[in-house]
Amino acid sequence: MPKSLVLTALACAVGALVSGAPAAARDLVSFDSGKLILTNGVTTIEGSGGGGLATWATISGMGTDRAVGVSAHATIVELPDFRLDTHGIAVGIRDRVELAYARQNFNTRAVGAALGLGRGFQFNQDIFSAKVRLAGDLVYGPGWLPQVSVGVEHKRNLDGAIVRAVGAKASAGTDFTVSATKLFLGASVLANATLRVTKANQFGLLGFGGDKHAGRSVQFEGSLAYMITRRLVVGGEWRTRPDNLGIAREDDAKDLFAAWAVTRHVTLTAAYVDVGSVATFAGQRGGLLSLQLAY
Amino acid sequence: MMFLLPFLMAAAPLAEPPAAPVPATTEAPVDWDKEFGVVRKERDPVTGEIPVDPYVQSDANAGAKPYSGEGLARAFGGQAGIRRITDRALDLSHADPRIKAIFEEHDMVRLRRTLFEQVCYLLNAGCRYTGRDMKTAHKGLGTTRADLNALVENLQRAMREAHVPFAAQNRLLAKLAPMSGDVTER
Ligand code: HEM
């Protein structure tokens, strides 16, 4: 099933690029920054276009269907016992294909010493992702038809020996996502629902699969947001997660966020985040701050 | 005497008799409209509009069902408010470097009237829509998604300047957004 999903995604990506070929020959890379403000979404902690926690069907960058867009982001999540830094870049091609890279650095601070890893030990992870819009549009088209995209996120944890010692089966893993996102203008509400097939422990920072459950499972990511003005959106997100590791329970992740488009190209996101228990340290609730530049 | 030669040559043209006046009949400007079979329609002396090809008039041409109730009409300042907003959105678009070229050579007098009627009708502010359907009206204009977004931004600015609450602005956009396939080309 996941394999066929990858094939479908790739076939669509190639199809999208080929069908746009004649125009592409005229101006191979043209930036128009023509999306409506905020309709490019912000960037998830995994580098994909979306909310803060949930991947959306949106394609990163401000380019419309005849242009290319790019975006870059940096995010900090400050928790009682940990700190997560992510930064990355994404390219959106013809509002059809998104290719992104993100780097996660997860600082264990004092917990590192307690776990015998050393104070301030960092887990690092690279995430390469691709997303293809299959149908629909976030803003336009029939009101009942959301923008629907499929995505692949390939995660490579750079601390393989340690995550295996914790009980993970693998240090690399691939997630598959299907997202539906729509801006219901009549209600000024944005809604997103995503299914993710994954075996990542703590987003992959603690590796993939475990003693309790080795394989993939289907998880849900939902977002609900209200547009207060053209530039300001507030909302909440809920993301269920696998619980694969015997030694460290994993909980659902939630957030309440506000995203503010300072300009067409600069978006600031602030959120209250609750990721529950991380590596046996419960009650990890804190703040997220994210800066996105998009063209 | 050789040194005088250049002067003589330079003066030579002056010595020529003036050319005979060109008979006006042979050099009349080409009527390109006629050459290419372009029929320029005259503006109607009363309305100032250029006539369009015949079509069946119907409110259904507005492309969406109108809202019920008076709330939105009030939020937009009634017919006078709506007219100010649609006029302003068109003025902004006509001056917007991103899309102004599309509006050149088109009948802005008619567009001003029909766009007002359409918005007034959709907001249930007491108008009939007498214009063409969206597909017919935008056929061959070659407008893109980026053009549509530019127009939406201009409309948003016009509504903002008229102090229409943001949620009410979005209610109008909710009626227009599904028309995207008819007003743009893929
Ligand atoms: C949902 C969005 C749109 C709506 C509701 C809309 C509405 C209208 C209406 C009511 C008319 C007049 C119909 C008639 O003459 O009978 C019209 C014509 C026209 N529209 Fe739009 N329009 C939209 C999008 C656009 C866009 C994106 C552009 C270009 C940037 C555009 C450019 C024009 C032009 C140039 C005409 C005049 C065509 C002619 O003279 O034959 N419209 N539109």
XYZ file of C-alpha atoms and ligand atoms in Angstrom:
524
model
C 0.000 0.000 0.000
C 2.644 2.609 0.912
C 4.704 1.586 -2.121
C 1.792 2.150 -4.469
C 1.211 5.511 -2.786
C 4.764 6.565 -3.557
C 4.314 5.467 -7.145
C 1.063 7.387 -7.444
C 2.695 10.466 -5.956
C 5.662 10.229 -8.302
C 3.489 9.587 -11.340
C 1.404 12.636 -10.514
C 4.481 14.791 -9.966
C 5.922 13.785 -13.313
C 2.536 14.193 -15.009
C 2.110 17.651 -13.554
C 5.545 18.732 -14.716
C 5.173 17.297 -18.199
C 1.711 18.748 -18.803
C 3.082 22.169 -17.918
C 6.094 21.744 -20.198
C 5.290 24.130 -23.103
C 4.740 27.113 -20.811
C 7.720 26.044 -18.727
C 9.932 26.276 -21.777
C 8.973 29.933 -22.171
C 9.926 30.936 -18.650
C 11.414 28.027 -16.843
C 11.448 29.577 -13.403
C 9.146 32.514 -12.917
C 8.167 33.789 -9.507
C 4.838 35.600 -9.251
C 4.261 35.630 -5.485
C 0.642 35.596 -6.608
C -1.056 33.531 -3.897
C -3.438 35.296 -1.563
C -1.825 36.162 1.759
C -1.652 33.233 4.212
C -3.088 30.752 1.683
C 0.379 29.200 1.376
C 0.076 28.089 5.010
C 2.958 28.117 7.445
C 5.577 25.397 7.944
C 5.255 22.308 10.122
C 8.034 21.173 12.425
C 8.740 18.585 9.722
C 9.298 21.217 7.033
C 6.158 20.583 5.021
C 3.597 23.274 4.253
C 0.784 23.227 6.799
C 0.056 24.373 10.300
C 2.592 23.991 13.081
C 1.976 20.309 13.818
C -0.297 19.131 11.024
C 0.668 18.791 7.394
C -1.858 20.460 5.082
C -2.691 19.913 1.422
C -1.267 23.367 0.631
C 1.858 23.757 -1.515
C 4.620 25.911 -0.003
C 5.720 29.213 -1.499
C 3.685 32.099 -2.893
C 3.729 30.913 -6.513
C 0.476 30.209 -8.359
C -0.211 27.492 -10.921
C 2.025 29.096 -13.561
C 4.957 29.925 -11.323
C 7.454 28.648 -8.820
C 7.518 29.544 -5.150
C 10.068 29.104 -2.394
C 9.949 29.372 1.347
C 12.318 29.093 4.261
C 11.486 28.653 7.909
C 13.016 28.515 11.366
C 11.064 27.251 14.374
C 11.814 26.910 18.072
C 9.739 24.775 20.434
C 10.641 25.438 24.046
C 9.439 22.706 26.439
C 10.059 22.271 30.175
C 12.776 19.653 29.651
C 13.602 19.871 25.957
C 14.054 22.269 23.120
C 13.412 21.566 19.441
C 14.939 23.688 16.683
C 13.922 23.139 13.099
C 14.847 25.000 9.972
C 14.445 24.218 6.333
C 13.527 25.229 2.830
C 10.719 24.288 0.476
C 10.064 24.753 -3.217
C 6.566 24.848 -4.681
C 6.262 24.128 -8.387
C 3.139 25.399 -10.201
C 1.162 25.084 -6.981
C 1.253 21.380 -7.751
C 4.420 19.860 -6.309
C 6.218 20.691 -3.087
C 9.765 19.552 -2.355
C 11.165 20.316 1.067
C 14.100 19.713 3.334
C 14.166 20.304 7.070
C 16.682 19.744 9.815
C 15.556 19.044 13.380
C 17.855 19.473 16.378
C 16.349 18.184 19.604
C 18.202 19.311 22.703
C 17.774 17.074 25.765
C 19.283 19.631 28.192
C 19.418 18.181 31.750
C 17.532 15.062 30.643
C 20.562 14.143 28.540
C 22.632 13.819 31.698
C 19.892 11.836 33.454
C 19.736 9.411 30.514
C 23.511 9.051 30.515
C 23.892 10.787 27.141
C 25.485 13.893 28.525
C 23.964 17.253 29.379
C 22.601 19.053 26.327
C 22.853 15.980 24.106
C 21.146 16.624 20.778
C 19.216 14.225 18.619
C 19.430 15.363 14.994
C 17.259 14.457 12.079
C 17.068 15.252 8.360
C 13.654 15.220 6.694
C 13.213 15.123 2.918
C 9.647 15.475 1.777
C 7.559 15.687 -1.366
C 3.899 16.506 -1.746
C 1.623 16.543 -4.786
C -1.735 18.260 -5.075
C -4.162 15.803 -6.620
C -7.400 17.762 -6.732
C -9.280 20.795 -5.589
C -8.192 24.173 -4.334
C -7.925 25.634 -0.847
C -9.839 28.791 -1.827
C -11.457 28.340 -5.241
C -13.609 25.830 -7.065
C -16.660 24.017 -5.687
C -17.240 24.827 -2.027
C -17.462 21.153 -1.137
C -14.186 20.166 -2.829
C -11.137 20.643 -0.604
C -7.566 20.786 -1.819
C -6.337 17.200 -1.637
C -2.673 16.233 -1.612
C -0.564 13.169 -0.960
C 2.883 13.394 0.548
C 5.970 11.420 1.446
C 8.319 12.359 4.296
C 11.584 10.493 4.475
C 13.247 10.958 7.847
C 16.856 10.105 8.640
C 17.776 10.187 12.283
C 21.488 10.951 12.619
C 21.880 9.211 15.992
C 21.151 5.649 14.931
C 23.116 3.826 17.639
C 21.394 5.736 20.430
C 17.822 5.467 19.136
C 18.353 1.726 18.672
C 19.662 1.487 22.224
C 16.413 3.160 23.351
C 14.495 0.371 21.622
C 13.780 1.720 18.143
C 13.888 -0.790 15.300
C 15.370 1.621 12.760
C 17.031 5.005 12.477
C 15.295 5.992 9.246
C 11.679 5.812 8.209
C 9.197 7.092 5.699
C 5.787 8.611 6.455
C 2.965 8.819 3.928
C 0.282 11.468 4.188
C -3.063 12.235 2.575
C -4.432 15.689 3.381
C -7.628 17.555 2.640
C -7.687 21.281 3.406
C -10.343 23.903 2.677
C -10.932 27.528 3.470
C -14.679 27.779 4.060
C -14.998 31.468 3.188
C -18.637 31.700 4.189
C -17.592 30.939 7.766
C -14.034 32.373 7.580
C -12.898 28.931 8.745
C -10.015 26.797 7.546
C -10.292 23.072 8.190
C -7.738 20.359 7.601
C -7.742 16.601 8.018
C -4.692 14.462 7.372
C -4.084 10.750 7.602
C -0.476 9.784 8.218
C 0.918 6.283 7.905
C 3.990 6.263 10.146
C 6.204 4.307 12.494
C 8.056 7.345 13.845
C 8.685 7.646 17.566
C 8.458 11.301 18.704
C 8.344 12.451 15.048
C 11.358 10.161 14.404
C 13.621 11.875 16.927
C 13.581 8.598 18.892
C 13.793 6.458 15.764
C 11.231 4.280 14.025
C 9.230 1.323 15.296
C 9.760 -0.252 18.686
C 9.339 -3.260 20.938
C 5.626 -2.568 21.488
C 4.837 -2.033 17.811
C 7.354 -2.414 15.001
C 5.366 -1.466 11.930
C 3.441 1.507 10.608
C 0.121 2.684 11.961
C -2.459 5.163 10.685
C -2.575 8.440 12.592
C -4.769 11.547 12.311
C -3.911 15.248 12.135
C -6.678 17.829 12.346
C -6.560 21.620 12.221
C -9.326 24.139 12.669
C -8.632 27.839 12.258
C -10.534 31.112 12.105
C -9.486 34.077 9.948
C -9.832 37.228 12.007
C -8.382 39.453 9.286
C -6.664 38.880 5.977
C -3.396 38.759 7.902
C -4.316 37.058 11.170
C -5.475 33.496 11.789
C -6.006 31.713 15.089
C -6.695 28.039 15.567
C -5.919 24.715 17.097
C -4.472 21.389 16.017
C -4.586 17.817 17.192
C -2.184 15.112 16.104
C -2.410 11.490 17.210
C 0.837 9.565 17.385
C 1.986 5.960 17.604
C 3.152 4.561 20.934
C 5.811 2.080 19.845
C 8.432 2.218 22.579
C 8.056 0.190 25.797
C 10.272 2.419 27.894
C 8.802 5.785 26.912
C 5.084 6.427 26.496
C 4.074 8.770 23.664
C 0.964 10.982 23.719
C -1.061 12.941 21.190
C 0.279 16.384 20.343
C -1.930 19.496 20.444
C -1.491 23.186 19.890
C -3.308 26.503 19.909
C -1.780 28.932 17.439
C -1.902 32.409 15.979
C -0.324 33.080 12.588
C 0.282 36.639 11.497
C 1.312 37.632 7.988
C 3.478 40.640 8.750
C 3.850 41.187 4.998
C 3.029 39.105 1.947
C 6.390 37.393 2.401
C 6.851 37.155 6.170
C 4.670 35.096 8.497
C 5.148 34.764 12.244
C 3.491 31.930 14.133
C 3.220 31.624 17.897
C 1.668 28.603 19.571
C 1.046 26.921 22.865
C 2.108 23.299 22.379
C 1.381 20.198 24.429
C 3.222 17.053 23.356
C 2.583 15.110 26.575
C 5.267 12.699 27.654
C 8.669 12.667 25.941
C 11.358 10.085 26.806
C 9.693 9.371 30.194
C 9.426 13.071 31.056
C 5.712 13.849 31.230
C 3.852 17.157 30.884
C 5.867 18.670 28.068
C 3.857 21.828 27.417
C 5.479 24.948 26.085
C 5.749 27.563 23.398
C 6.398 27.451 19.677
C 7.708 30.381 17.688
C 8.130 30.161 13.947
C 9.289 32.532 11.237
C 8.544 31.855 7.588
C 9.779 33.733 4.536
C 7.938 32.938 1.330
C 8.182 34.070 -2.282
C 38.694 75.419 -56.974
C 38.482 71.810 -55.884
C 37.885 72.908 -52.293
C 34.540 74.396 -53.318
C 33.188 71.063 -54.518
C 31.883 69.786 -51.144
C 30.005 73.026 -50.639
C 28.452 72.795 -54.034
C 27.407 69.217 -53.429
C 25.983 70.042 -50.056
C 24.000 72.850 -51.561
C 22.743 70.758 -54.418
C 19.543 69.446 -52.755
C 18.505 72.973 -51.976
C 18.762 73.840 -55.609
C 16.245 71.132 -56.542
C 12.709 72.294 -57.201
C 10.294 71.541 -54.306
C 8.488 68.197 -54.653
C 4.997 68.419 -56.018
C 2.288 68.073 -53.310
C 1.131 64.433 -52.923
C -2.412 63.964 -54.164
C -4.472 63.137 -51.049
C -6.530 60.452 -52.753
C -3.672 57.946 -53.274
C -2.218 58.098 -49.708
C -5.385 57.822 -47.608
C -4.640 56.038 -44.243
C -5.418 52.304 -44.328
C -8.591 51.425 -42.489
C -7.148 48.433 -40.618
C -10.463 47.677 -38.926
C -12.011 47.322 -42.396
C -9.030 45.366 -43.752
C -9.388 42.813 -40.938
C -13.152 42.850 -40.869
C -13.290 44.397 -37.377
C -16.671 45.908 -36.716
C -16.357 48.768 -34.218
C -19.616 49.080 -32.390
C -20.815 52.533 -31.486
C -21.505 53.338 -27.850
C -25.193 53.607 -27.076
C -25.931 57.363 -26.900
C -28.090 56.917 -23.793
C -26.217 54.341 -21.668
C -22.718 54.945 -23.057
C -22.259 51.188 -23.352
C -21.005 49.184 -26.296
C -23.634 46.596 -27.318
C -22.704 42.911 -26.833
C -23.851 39.854 -28.766
C -27.420 38.865 -27.926
C -27.872 36.589 -24.908
C -30.711 35.369 -22.726
C -31.079 37.573 -19.679
C -31.482 35.767 -16.385
C -30.472 36.172 -12.747
C -28.927 32.714 -13.110
C -26.191 34.374 -15.223
C -24.853 35.843 -11.962
C -23.316 32.443 -11.318
C -24.560 31.849 -7.767
C -27.698 31.893 -5.684
C -28.212 35.102 -3.690
C -28.133 35.264 0.095
C -31.408 35.717 1.889
C -32.037 38.240 4.635
C -30.913 41.863 4.864
C -27.800 41.506 7.021
C -25.206 41.464 4.252
C -26.805 44.257 2.250
C -26.627 46.350 5.408
C -22.997 45.352 6.087
C -22.117 46.623 2.600
C -23.964 49.917 3.025
C -26.915 49.087 0.767
C -26.907 49.736 -2.967
C -24.969 52.999 -2.592
C -22.272 51.243 -0.574
C -22.069 48.340 -3.012
C -21.712 50.712 -5.960
C -18.870 52.555 -4.243
C -17.145 49.236 -3.540
C -17.481 47.746 -7.034
C -16.463 51.064 -8.631
C -13.439 51.273 -6.349
C -12.450 47.651 -7.036
C -12.596 48.334 -10.781
C -10.648 51.601 -10.456
C -7.963 49.801 -8.471
C -7.840 46.969 -11.010
C -7.718 49.365 -13.947
C -4.673 51.006 -12.360
C -3.076 47.777 -11.089
C 0.082 47.023 -13.099
C -0.537 43.290 -12.598
C -3.861 43.214 -14.439
C -4.618 46.620 -16.013
C -3.734 45.368 -19.501
C -6.673 42.940 -19.372
C -9.129 45.780 -18.853
C -7.801 47.951 -21.682
C -10.006 47.817 -24.774
C -12.978 46.600 -22.772
C -16.184 48.376 -21.993
C -15.696 49.588 -18.455
C -19.031 51.417 -18.562
C -20.876 48.134 -18.976
C -18.598 46.284 -16.520
C -19.225 48.935 -13.856
C -22.968 48.421 -14.233
C -23.000 44.619 -14.459
C -20.482 43.989 -11.662
C -22.512 46.255 -9.395
C -25.706 44.413 -10.358
C -24.091 41.031 -9.732
C -22.793 41.887 -6.260
C -26.035 43.687 -5.378
C -28.029 40.653 -6.523
C -25.842 38.121 -4.650
C -26.023 40.146 -1.423
C -29.802 40.378 -1.723
C -29.652 44.164 -1.862
C -32.568 44.455 -4.307
C -31.127 44.158 -7.832
C -31.661 41.947 -10.856
C -28.564 40.794 -12.726
C -28.878 41.626 -16.414
C -25.347 40.749 -17.596
C -23.953 37.713 -19.340
C -22.952 34.507 -17.630
C -19.373 34.321 -16.312
C -18.105 31.849 -18.891
C -19.321 33.911 -21.852
C -18.153 37.212 -20.365
C -14.585 35.975 -19.736
C -14.124 33.816 -22.796
C -10.816 34.471 -24.515
C -9.570 36.990 -21.920
C -6.792 34.578 -20.931
C -6.971 35.472 -17.246
C -4.915 33.385 -14.816
C -5.188 32.417 -11.173
C -2.691 35.156 -10.318
C -4.921 37.709 -12.118
C -7.922 36.473 -10.173
C -6.033 36.796 -6.889
C -5.037 40.345 -7.848
C -8.692 41.190 -8.528
C -9.740 39.621 -5.213
C -7.101 41.681 -3.390
C -8.424 44.856 -5.009
C -11.974 43.931 -4.053
C -10.821 43.176 -0.496
C -9.144 46.576 -0.339
C -12.298 48.293 -1.591
C -14.397 46.468 1.024
C -11.871 47.273 3.758
C -11.892 50.954 2.847
C -15.697 50.855 3.073
C -15.381 49.296 6.562
C -17.216 46.089 5.628
C -16.563 43.615 8.482
C -14.056 40.924 7.454
C -16.503 38.039 7.976
C -19.038 39.780 5.681
C -16.296 40.348 3.072
C -15.643 36.613 3.106
C -19.341 35.874 2.658
C -19.238 37.714 -0.666
C -15.991 35.988 -1.650
C -17.613 32.652 -0.802
C -20.132 33.315 -3.601
C -17.443 34.370 -6.092
C -14.741 31.753 -5.352
C -16.570 28.815 -6.970
C -16.740 30.814 -10.252
C -12.954 30.568 -10.649
C -13.175 27.891 -13.328
C -15.422 30.106 -15.478
C -13.472 33.363 -15.170
C -9.911 32.048 -15.619
C -8.088 29.862 -18.092
C -6.017 26.888 -17.064
C -15.107 35.622 -9.670
C -14.497 36.624 -10.231
C -15.130 37.524 -11.286
C -16.404 38.003 -11.369
C -17.556 37.749 -10.399
C -16.503 38.818 -12.568
C -17.639 39.477 -13.007
C -17.778 40.038 -14.277
C -18.989 40.551 -14.850
C -20.314 40.646 -14.132
C -18.715 40.957 -16.129
C -19.672 41.597 -17.148
C -20.551 40.599 -17.850
C -21.250 41.258 -19.031
O -20.680 42.159 -19.654
O -22.365 40.841 -19.320
C -17.309 40.715 -16.336
C -16.615 41.024 -17.502
C -15.248 41.172 -17.539
N -14.352 40.723 -16.605
Fe -14.811 39.754 -14.917
N -15.263 38.821 -13.171
C -14.405 38.066 -12.426
C -13.065 37.837 -12.695
C -12.338 38.558 -13.602
C -10.901 38.602 -13.685
C -9.945 37.795 -12.792
C -10.578 39.457 -14.675
C -9.226 39.890 -15.125
C -8.272 40.253 -14.287
C -11.814 39.935 -15.244
C -11.905 40.809 -16.307
C -13.094 41.084 -16.977
C -13.169 41.843 -18.241
C -11.995 42.453 -18.989
C -14.523 41.879 -18.588
C -15.145 42.549 -19.821
C -15.295 41.555 -20.927
C -15.867 42.216 -22.168
O -15.794 43.431 -22.298
O -16.362 41.493 -23.037
N -12.859 39.383 -14.556
N -16.765 40.158 -15.200
